[in-house]
Every structure is written in C-alpha cells, then in structure tokens.
Coordinates of N, CA and C and ligand atoms in Angstrom, one line a residue:
X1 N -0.2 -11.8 8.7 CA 0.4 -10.5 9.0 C 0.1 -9.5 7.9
X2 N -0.2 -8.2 8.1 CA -0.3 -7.2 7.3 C 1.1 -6.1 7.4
X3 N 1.7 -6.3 6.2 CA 3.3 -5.7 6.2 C 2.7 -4.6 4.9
X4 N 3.5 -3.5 4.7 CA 4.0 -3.0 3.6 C 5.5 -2.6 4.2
X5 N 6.2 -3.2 2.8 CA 7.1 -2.1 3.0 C 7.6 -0.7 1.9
X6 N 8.5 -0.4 2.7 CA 8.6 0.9 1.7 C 10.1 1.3 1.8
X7 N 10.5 2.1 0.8 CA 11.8 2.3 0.7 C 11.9 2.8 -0.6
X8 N 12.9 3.7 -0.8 CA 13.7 4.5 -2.0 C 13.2 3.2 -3.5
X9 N 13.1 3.7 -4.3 CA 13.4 2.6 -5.5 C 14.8 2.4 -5.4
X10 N 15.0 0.7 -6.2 CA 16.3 0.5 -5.7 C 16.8 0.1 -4.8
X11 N 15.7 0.1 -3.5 CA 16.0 -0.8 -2.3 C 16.8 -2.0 -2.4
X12 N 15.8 -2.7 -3.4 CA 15.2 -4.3 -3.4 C 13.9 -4.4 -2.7
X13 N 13.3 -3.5 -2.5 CA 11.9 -3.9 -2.5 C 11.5 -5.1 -3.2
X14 N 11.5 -5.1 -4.3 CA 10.5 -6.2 -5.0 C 11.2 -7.7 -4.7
X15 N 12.5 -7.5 -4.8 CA 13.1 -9.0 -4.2 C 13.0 -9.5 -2.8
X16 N 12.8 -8.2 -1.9 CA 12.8 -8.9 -0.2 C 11.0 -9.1 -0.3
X17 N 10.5 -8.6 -1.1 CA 9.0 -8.7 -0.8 C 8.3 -10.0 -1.3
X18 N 9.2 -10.3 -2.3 CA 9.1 -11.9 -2.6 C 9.6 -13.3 -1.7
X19 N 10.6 -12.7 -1.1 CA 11.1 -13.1 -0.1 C 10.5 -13.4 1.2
X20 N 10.0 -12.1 1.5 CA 9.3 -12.1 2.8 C 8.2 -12.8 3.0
X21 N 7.2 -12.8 1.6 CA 6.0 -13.2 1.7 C 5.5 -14.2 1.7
X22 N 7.2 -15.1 0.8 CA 6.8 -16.7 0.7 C 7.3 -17.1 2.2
X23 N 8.4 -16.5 2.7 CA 8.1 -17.5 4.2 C 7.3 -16.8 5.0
X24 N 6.4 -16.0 5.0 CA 5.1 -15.9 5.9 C 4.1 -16.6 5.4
X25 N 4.2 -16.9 3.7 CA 2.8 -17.5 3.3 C 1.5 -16.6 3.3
X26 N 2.0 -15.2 3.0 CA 1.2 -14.3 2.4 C 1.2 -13.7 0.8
X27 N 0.0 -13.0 0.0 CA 0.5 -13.1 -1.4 C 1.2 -11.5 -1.1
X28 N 2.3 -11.4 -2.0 CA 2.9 -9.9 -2.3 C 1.8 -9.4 -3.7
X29 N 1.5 -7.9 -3.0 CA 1.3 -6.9 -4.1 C 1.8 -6.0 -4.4
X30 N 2.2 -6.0 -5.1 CA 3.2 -5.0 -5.8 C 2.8 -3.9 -6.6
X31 N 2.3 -2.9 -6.6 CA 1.5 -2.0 -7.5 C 2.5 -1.8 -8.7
X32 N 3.6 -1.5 -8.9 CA 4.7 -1.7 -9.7 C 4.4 -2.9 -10.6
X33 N 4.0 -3.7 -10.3 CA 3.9 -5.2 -11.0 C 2.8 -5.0 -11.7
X34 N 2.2 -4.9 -10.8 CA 0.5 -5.0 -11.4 C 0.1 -3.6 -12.7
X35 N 1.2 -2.5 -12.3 CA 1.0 -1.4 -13.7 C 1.6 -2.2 -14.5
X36 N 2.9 -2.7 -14.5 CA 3.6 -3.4 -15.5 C 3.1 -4.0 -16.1
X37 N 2.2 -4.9 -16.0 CA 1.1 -6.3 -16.4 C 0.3 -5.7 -17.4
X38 N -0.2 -4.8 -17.1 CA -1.3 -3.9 -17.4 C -1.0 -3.2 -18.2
X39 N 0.4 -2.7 -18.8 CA 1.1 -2.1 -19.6 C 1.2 -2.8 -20.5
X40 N 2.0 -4.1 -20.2 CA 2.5 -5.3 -21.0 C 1.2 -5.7 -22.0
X41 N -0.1 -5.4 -21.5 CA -1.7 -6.2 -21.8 C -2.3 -5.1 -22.4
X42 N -2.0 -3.6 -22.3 CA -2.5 -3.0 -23.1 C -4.0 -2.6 -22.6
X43 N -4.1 -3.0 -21.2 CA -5.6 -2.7 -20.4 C -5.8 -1.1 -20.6
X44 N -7.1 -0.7 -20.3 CA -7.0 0.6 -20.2 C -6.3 1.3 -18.8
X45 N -6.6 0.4 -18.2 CA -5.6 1.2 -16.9 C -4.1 1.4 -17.1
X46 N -3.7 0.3 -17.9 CA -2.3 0.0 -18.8 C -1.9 1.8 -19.0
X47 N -2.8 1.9 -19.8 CA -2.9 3.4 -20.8 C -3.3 4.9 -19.8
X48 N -3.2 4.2 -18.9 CA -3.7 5.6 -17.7 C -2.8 5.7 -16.8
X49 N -1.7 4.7 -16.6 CA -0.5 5.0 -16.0 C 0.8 4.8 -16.5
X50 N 1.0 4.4 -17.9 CA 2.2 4.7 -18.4 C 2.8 5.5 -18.5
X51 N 2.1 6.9 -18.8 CA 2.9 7.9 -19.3 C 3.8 8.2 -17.4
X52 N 2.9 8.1 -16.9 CA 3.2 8.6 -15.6 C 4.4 8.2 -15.3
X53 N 4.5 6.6 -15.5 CA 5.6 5.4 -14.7 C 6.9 5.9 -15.8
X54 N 6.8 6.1 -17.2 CA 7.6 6.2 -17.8 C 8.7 7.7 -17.5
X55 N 7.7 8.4 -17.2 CA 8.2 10.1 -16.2 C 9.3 9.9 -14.9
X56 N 8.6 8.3 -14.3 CA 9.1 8.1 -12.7 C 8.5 9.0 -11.9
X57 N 6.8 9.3 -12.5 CA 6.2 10.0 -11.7 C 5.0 9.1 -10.8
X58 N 4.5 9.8 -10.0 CA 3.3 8.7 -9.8 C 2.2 8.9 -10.3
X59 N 1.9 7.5 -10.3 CA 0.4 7.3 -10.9 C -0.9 8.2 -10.1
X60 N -1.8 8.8 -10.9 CA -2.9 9.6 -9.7 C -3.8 8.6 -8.9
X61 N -3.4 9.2 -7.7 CA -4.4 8.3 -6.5 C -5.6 7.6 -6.9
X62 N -6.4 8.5 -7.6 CA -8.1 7.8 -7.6 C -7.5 6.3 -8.5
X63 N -6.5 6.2 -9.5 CA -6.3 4.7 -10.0 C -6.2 4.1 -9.4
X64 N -5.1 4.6 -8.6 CA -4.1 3.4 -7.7 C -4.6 2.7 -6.8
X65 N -5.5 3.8 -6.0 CA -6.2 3.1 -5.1 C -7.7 2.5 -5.8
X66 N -7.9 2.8 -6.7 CA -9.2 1.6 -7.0 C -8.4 0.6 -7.3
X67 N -7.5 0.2 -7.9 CA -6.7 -0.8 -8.6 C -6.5 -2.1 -6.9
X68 N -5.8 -1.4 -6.0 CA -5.5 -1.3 -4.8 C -6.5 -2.2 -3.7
X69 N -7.9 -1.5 -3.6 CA -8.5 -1.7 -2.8 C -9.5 -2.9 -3.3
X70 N -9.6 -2.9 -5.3 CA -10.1 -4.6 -5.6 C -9.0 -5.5 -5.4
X71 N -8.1 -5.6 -5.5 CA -7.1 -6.5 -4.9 C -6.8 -7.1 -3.6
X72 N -7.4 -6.3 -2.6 CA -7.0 -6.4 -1.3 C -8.3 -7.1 -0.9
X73 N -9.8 -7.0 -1.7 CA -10.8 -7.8 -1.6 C -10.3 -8.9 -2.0
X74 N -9.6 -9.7 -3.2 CA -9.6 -10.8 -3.3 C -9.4 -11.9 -1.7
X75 N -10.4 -13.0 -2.2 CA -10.0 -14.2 -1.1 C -8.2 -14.1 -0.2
X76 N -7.7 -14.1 -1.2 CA -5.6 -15.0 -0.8 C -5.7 -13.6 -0.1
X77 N -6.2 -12.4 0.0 CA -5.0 -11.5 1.0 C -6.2 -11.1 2.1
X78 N -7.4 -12.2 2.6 CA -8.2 -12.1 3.6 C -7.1 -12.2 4.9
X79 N -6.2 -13.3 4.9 CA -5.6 -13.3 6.4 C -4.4 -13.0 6.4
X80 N -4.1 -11.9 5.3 CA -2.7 -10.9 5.7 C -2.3 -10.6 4.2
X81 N -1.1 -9.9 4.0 CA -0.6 -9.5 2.9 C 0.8 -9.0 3.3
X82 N 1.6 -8.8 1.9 CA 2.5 -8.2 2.2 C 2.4 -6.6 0.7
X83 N 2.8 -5.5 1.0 CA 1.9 -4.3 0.1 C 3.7 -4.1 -0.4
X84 N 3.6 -4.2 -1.6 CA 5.1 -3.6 -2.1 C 4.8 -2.2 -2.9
X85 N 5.4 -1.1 -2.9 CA 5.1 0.2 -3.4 C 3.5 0.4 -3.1
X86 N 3.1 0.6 -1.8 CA 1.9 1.2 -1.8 C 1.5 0.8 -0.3
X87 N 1.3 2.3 0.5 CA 1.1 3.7 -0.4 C 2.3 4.0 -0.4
X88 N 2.5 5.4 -1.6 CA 3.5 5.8 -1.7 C 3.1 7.3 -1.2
X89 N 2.6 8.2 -1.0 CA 2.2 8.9 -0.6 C 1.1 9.4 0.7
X90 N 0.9 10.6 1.7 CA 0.2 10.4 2.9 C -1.1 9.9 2.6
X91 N -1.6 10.9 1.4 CA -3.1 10.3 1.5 C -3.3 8.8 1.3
X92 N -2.3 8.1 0.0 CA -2.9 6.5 0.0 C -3.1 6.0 1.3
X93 N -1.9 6.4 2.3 CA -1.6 5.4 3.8 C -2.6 5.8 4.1
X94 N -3.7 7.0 4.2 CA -5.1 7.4 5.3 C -5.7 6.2 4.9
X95 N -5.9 6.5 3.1 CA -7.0 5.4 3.0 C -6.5 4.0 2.8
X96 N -5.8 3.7 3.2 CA -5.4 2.3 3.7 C -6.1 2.1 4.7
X97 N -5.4 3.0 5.8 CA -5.7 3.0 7.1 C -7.3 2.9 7.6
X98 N -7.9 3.4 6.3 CA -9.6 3.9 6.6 C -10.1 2.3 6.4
X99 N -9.7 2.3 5.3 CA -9.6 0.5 4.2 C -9.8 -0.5 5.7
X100 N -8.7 -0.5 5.9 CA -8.6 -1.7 7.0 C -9.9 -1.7 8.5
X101 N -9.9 -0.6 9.1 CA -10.0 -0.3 9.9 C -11.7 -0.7 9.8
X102 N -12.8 0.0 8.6 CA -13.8 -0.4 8.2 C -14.0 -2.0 7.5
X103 N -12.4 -2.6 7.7 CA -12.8 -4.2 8.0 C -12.5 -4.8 9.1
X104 N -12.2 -4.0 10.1 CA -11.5 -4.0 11.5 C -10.4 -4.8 11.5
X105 N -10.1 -4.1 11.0 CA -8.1 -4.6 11.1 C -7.4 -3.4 10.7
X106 N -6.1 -3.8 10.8 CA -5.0 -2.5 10.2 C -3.6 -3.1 10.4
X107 N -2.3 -2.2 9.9 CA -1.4 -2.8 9.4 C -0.5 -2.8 10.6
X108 N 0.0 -4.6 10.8 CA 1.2 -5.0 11.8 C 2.4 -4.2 11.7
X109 N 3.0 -4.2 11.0 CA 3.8 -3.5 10.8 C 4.5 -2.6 9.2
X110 N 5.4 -2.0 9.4 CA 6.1 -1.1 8.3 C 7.1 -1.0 7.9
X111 N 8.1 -2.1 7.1 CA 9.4 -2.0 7.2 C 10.2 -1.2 6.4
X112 N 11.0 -0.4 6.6 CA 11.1 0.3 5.7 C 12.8 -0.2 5.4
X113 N 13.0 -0.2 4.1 CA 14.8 -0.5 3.9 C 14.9 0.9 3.1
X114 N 16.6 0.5 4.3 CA 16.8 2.0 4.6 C 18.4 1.5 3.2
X115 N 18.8 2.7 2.7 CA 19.8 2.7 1.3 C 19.9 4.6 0.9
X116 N 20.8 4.2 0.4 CA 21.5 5.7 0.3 C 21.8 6.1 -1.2
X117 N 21.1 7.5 -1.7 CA 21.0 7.5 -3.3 C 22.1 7.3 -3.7
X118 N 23.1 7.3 -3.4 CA 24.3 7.0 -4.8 C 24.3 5.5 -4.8
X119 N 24.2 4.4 -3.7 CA 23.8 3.1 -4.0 C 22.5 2.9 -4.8
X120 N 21.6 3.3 -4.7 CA 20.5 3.3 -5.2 C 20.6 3.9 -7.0
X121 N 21.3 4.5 -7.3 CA 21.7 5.0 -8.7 C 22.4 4.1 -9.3
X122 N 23.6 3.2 -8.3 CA 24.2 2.4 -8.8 C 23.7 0.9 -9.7
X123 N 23.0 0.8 -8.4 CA 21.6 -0.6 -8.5 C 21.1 -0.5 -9.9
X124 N 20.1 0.6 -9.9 CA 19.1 0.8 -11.0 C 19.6 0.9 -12.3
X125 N 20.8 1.7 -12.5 CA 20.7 2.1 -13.8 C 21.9 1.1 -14.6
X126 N 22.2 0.1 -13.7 CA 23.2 -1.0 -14.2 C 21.7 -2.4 -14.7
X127 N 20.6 -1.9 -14.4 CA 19.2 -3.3 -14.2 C 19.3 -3.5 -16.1
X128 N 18.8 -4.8 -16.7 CA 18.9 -4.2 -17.6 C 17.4 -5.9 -18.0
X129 N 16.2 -5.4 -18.3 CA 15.3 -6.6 -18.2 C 14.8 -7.4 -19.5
X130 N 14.5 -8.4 -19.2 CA 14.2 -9.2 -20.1 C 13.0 -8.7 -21.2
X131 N 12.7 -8.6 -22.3 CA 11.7 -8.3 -22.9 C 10.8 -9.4 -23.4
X132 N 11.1 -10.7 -23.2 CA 10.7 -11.7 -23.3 C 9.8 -12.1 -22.1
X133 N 11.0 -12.5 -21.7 CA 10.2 -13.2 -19.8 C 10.4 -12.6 -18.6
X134 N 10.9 -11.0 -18.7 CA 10.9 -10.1 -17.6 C 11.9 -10.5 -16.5
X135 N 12.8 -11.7 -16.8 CA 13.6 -11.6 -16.1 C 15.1 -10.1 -15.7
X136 N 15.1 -10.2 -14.8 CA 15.8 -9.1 -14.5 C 17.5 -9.0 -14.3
X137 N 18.6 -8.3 -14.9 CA 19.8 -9.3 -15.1 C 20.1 -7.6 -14.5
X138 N 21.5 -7.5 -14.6 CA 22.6 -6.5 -13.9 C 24.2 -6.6 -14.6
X139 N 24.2 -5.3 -14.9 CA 25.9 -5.5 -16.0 C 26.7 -5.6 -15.0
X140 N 26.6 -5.0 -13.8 CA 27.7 -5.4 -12.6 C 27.2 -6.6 -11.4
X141 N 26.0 -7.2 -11.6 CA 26.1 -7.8 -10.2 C 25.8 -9.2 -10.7
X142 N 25.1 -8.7 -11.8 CA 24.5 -10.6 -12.6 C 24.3 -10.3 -14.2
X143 N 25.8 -10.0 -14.7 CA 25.6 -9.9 -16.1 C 25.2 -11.5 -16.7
X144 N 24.7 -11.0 -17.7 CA 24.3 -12.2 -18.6 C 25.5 -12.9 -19.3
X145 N 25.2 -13.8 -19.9 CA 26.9 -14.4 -20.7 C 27.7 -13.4 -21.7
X146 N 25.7 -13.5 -22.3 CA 25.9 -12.2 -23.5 C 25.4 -11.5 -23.4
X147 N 26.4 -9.8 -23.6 CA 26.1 -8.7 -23.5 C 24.2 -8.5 -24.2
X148 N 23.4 -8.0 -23.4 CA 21.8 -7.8 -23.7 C 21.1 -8.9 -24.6
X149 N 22.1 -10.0 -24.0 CA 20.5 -11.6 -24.6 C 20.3 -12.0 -23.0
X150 N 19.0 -12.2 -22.9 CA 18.5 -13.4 -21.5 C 19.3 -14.6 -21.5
X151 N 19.8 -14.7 -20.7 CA 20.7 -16.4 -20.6 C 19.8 -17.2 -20.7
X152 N 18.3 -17.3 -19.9 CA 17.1 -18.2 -19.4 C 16.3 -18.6 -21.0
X153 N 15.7 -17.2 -22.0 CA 15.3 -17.4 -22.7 C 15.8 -16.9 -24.4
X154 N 16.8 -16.3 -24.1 CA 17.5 -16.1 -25.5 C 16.6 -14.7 -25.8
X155 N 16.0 -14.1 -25.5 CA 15.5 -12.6 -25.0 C 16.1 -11.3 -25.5
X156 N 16.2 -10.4 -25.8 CA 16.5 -9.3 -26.0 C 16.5 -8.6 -24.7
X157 N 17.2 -7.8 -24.4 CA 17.8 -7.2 -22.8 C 17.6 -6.0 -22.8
X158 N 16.7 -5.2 -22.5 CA 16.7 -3.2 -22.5 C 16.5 -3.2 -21.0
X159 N 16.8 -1.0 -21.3 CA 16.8 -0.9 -20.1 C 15.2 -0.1 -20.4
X160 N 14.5 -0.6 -18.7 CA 13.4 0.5 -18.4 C 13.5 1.7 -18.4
X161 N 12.7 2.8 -19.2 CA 12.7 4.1 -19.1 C 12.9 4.8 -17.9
X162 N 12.2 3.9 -16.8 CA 12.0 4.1 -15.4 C 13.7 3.9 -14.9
X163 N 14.3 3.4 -15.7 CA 16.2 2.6 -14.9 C 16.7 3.7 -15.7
X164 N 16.7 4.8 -16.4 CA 17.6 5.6 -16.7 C 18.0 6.5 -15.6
X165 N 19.0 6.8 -15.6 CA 19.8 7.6 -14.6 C 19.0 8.9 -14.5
X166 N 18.6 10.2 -15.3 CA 18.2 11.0 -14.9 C 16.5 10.7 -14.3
X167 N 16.0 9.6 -14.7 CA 14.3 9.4 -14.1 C 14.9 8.8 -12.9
X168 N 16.0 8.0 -12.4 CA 16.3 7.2 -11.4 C 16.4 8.7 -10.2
X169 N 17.2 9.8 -10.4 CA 16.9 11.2 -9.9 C 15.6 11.2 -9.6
X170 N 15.0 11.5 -10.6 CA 13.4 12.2 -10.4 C 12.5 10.9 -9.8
X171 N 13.2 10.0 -9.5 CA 12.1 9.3 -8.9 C 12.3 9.2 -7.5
X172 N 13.6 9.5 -7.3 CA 14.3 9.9 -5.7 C 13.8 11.0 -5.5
X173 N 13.7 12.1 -6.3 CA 13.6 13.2 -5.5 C 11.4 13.1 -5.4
X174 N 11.2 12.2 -6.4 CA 10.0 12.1 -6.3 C 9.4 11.1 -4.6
X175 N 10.4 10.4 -4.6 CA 10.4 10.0 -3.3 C 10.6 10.7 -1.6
X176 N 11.9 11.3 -2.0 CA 11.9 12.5 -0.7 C 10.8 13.2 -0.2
X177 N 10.4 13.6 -1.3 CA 8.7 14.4 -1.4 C 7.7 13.8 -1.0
X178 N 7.3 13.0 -1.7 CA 6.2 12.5 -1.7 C 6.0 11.0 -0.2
X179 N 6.6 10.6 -0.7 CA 7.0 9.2 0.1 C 7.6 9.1 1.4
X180 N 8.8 9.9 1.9 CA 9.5 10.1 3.0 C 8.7 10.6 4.2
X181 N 7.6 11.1 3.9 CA 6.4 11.6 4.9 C 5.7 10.3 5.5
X182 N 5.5 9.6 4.7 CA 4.7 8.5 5.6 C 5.6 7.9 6.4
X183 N 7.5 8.1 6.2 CA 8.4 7.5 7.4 C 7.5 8.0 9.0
X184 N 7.6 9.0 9.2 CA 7.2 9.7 10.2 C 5.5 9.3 10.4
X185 N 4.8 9.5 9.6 CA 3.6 9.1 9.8 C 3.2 7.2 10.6
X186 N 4.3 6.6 10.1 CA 4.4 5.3 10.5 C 4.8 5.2 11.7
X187 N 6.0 6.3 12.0 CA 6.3 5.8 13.0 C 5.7 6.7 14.6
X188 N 4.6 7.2 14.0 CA 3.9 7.9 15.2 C 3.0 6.7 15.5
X189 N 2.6 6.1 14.3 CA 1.8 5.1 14.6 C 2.4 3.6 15.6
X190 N 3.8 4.2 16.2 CA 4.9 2.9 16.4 C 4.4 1.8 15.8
X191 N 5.0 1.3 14.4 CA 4.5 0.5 13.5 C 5.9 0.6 12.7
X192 N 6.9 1.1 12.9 CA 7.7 1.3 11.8 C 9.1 0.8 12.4
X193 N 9.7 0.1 10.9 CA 10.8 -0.9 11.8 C 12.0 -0.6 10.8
X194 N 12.8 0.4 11.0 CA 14.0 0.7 10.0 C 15.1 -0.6 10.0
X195 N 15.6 -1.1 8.4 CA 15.9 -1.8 8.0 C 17.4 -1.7 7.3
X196 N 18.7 -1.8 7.8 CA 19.9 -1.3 6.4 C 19.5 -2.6 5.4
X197 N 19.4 -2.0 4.5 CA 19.1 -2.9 2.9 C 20.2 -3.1 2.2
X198 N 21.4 -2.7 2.9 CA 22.8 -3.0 2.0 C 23.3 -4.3 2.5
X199 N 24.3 -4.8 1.4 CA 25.0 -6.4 1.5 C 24.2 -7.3 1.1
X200 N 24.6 -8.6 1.2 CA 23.9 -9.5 0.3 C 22.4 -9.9 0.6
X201 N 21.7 -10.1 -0.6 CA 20.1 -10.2 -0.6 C 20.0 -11.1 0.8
X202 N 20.7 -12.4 0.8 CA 20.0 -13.3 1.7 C 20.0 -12.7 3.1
X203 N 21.3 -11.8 3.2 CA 21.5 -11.5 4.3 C 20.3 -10.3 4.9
X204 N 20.1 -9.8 3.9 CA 19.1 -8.6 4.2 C 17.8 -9.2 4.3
X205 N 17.0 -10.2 3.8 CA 15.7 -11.1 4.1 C 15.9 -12.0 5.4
X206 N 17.0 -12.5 5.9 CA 17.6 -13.0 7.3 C 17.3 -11.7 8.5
X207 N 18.1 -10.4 8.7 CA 17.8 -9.6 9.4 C 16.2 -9.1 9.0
X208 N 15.6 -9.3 8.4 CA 14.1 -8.9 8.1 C 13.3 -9.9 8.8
X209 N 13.7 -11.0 8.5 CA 12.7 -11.9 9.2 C 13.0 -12.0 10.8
X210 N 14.2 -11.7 10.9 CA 14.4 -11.8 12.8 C 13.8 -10.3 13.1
X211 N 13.6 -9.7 12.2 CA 12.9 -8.0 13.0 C 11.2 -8.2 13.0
X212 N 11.4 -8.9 12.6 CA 9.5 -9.5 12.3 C 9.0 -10.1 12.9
X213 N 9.6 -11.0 13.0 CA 9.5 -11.9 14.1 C 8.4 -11.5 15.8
X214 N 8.5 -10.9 16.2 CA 7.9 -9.9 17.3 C 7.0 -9.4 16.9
X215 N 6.4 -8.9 15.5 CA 5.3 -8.5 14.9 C 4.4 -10.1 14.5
X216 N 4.8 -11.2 14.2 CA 4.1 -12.1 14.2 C 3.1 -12.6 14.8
X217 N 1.9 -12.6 14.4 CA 0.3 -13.4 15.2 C -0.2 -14.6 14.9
Ligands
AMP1 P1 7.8 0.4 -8.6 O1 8.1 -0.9 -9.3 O2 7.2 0.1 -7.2 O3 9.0 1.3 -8.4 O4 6.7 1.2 -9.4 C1 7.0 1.6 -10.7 C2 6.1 2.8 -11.0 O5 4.7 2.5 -10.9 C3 6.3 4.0 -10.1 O6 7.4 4.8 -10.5 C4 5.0 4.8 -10.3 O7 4.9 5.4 -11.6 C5 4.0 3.6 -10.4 N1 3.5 3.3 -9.0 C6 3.8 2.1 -8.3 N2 3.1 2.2 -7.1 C7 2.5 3.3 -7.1 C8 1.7 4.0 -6.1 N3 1.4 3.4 -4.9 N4 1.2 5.2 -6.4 C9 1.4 5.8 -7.5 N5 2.2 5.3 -8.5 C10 2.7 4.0 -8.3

C-alpha cells in the first residue's frame, strides 16, 4: 500500500505512522525524522534545514524533495510505503504524483487525522524529549518519575524549539496555509479518508486500520 498521511502537527502523526506501517509491513518515512537525524549528525543537509525547522517553518522544496525522492528509490519502499509529513505543500503532492506515476503507480490512499488547535497546543507544548535516546515523555500524559531525567536512560529532558507554544502557532498557522490545500486536492483525487485523531492512541490506530482496510491490495 501507498499511504501518506497528513494532519496538523500534534496529530500523532508520528505515533499512528509507526503504528500503521508495522501492521501493513511497510517502512514509514517520516521527513521530520530524517531532518532530525541529519541535524543530530551534523550532515550538510542537517545545516540546510535547521534554521528552517527551528522557525516551524518549512524546509525549501528543491531539499525536501531530493531528500524524498532518494528514499522512495530505496529497495524496502519498492512495494508500498507509508509518507509521514510529506508533502506538506501543493507542489511537493504534484511531484509526488509525477514521481509515482513515471513509475506507474500512485498513492492508495490519504489519511488525514483530523484534531483541533487548542488540542493540538495542548499535546505539543506539554512534549518534553529525550536528549540522549530521543525518547519522547509528556508532563501531563506520560510524565517521567523525574521532573526532566529519561526514566529509560537517565537523560536530560528539553523541550524542542519546534514544541514551544508560540512556534507550535506558527506551525499551525503555517499549516492552514500551506498544507490544508492538499486536503481538497486529495480529495478531488477521491483518495482522502478523514480521520478524528482524539482519545486513546490504540483506539485511534484500531479506527485507522478498519478505514483502510477497503484501500488494501
Ligand atoms: P514534523 O516532525 O513532521 O512535524 O517535521 C518537523 C519539521 O521538519 C517541520 O516543521 C519542517 O520544518 C520540516 N519538514 C518536515 N517535513 C517537511 C516537508 N515535507 N517539507 C518541508 N519541511 C518539512
């Protein structure tokens, strides 16, 4: 199966797409991840989207999508994928669209989880991550024992520039803008399968897999 999904930051994107992908048995890409890596490593690409990601702006297309389109050549995502944050904008989805199509294929479906900014403010700016092992903890949903140590690795606990409350704004409003266009663009393609992303994780990857289900080949 060829899935992206898409949704507000804050969804849980990154958690249902881990979810999703291990019971289809497709790899997740997460462009979020893969800057992060590349941040963490000090690559030059590292250095060509930080300043951006630290804004809560987006990274400029011609990266993303080179970054993007060597990945999607690798062997593991020849017989499907699942695309986390990407595209995030109309033009990446063309050249997606162009991408696939000149391998003669294109994307099953579009899930999008649907959440509402004052949940979405709540989520983020309570996140507080690991600087050790990137684990990801929460002062209200999964505090640690100890106030900002990793329970896992005894870690030091910050928050992402990107999890501050006023970039957590500018990434919403960067989202309305930018991102909320391809809702419509998806769903002319009837490809688009609206999702509520509120209540408990399991339960939200349970209603995901029975909406998929029908998209399945
Ligand atoms: P995420 O973890 O998906 O919220 O991504 C974190 C940050 O990485 C975003 O705020 C952007 O700065 C950057 N980013 C991730 N995916 C994309 C994309 N498809 N296009 C441009 N920038 C991106």
């Amino acid at each position: 199966m060829r899935l992206v999904l898409v949704g507000p930051p804050g969804a849980g994107k990154g958690t249902q797409a881990q979810f999703i992908a291990s019971h289809l048995s497709i790899p997740k890409i997460s462009t979020g991840d893969i800057f992060r890596y590349n941040v963490s490593t000090g690559t030059e690409l590292g250095q060509q989207a930080k300043a951006y990601m630290d804004r809560g702006d987006l990274v400029p297309d011609e990266v993303t999508i080179g970054m993007v389109t060597a990945r999607l050549l690798e062997p593991d995502a020849q017989a499907g994928f699942l695309l986390d944050g990407f595209p995030r904008n109309v033009p990446q989805a063309e050249v997606l669209r162009k991408l696939l199509a000149d391998w003669d294929t294109r994307l099953d479906v579009v899930l999008e989880l649907v959440v509402d900014d004052d949940e979405v403010v709540r989520r983020l700016s309570g996140r507080r991550t690991c600087r050790q092992c990137g684990r990801i903890w929460h002062v209200l949903f999964e505090p640690p024992s100890k106030a900002d140590i990793c329970d896992d690795c005894g870690g030091e606990l910050f928050q992402r520039d990107d999890d501050r409350e006023q970039t957590i704004r500018h990434r919403l409003d960067v989202y309305a803008e930018q991102t909320q266009p391809l809702i419509a663009f998806y769903a002319d393609d009837g490809i688009l399968l609206g999702l509520d992303a509120t209540g408990p994780v399991e339960e939200i990857t349970e209603r995901a897999m029975i909406a998929l289900r029908r998209f399945i080949r």
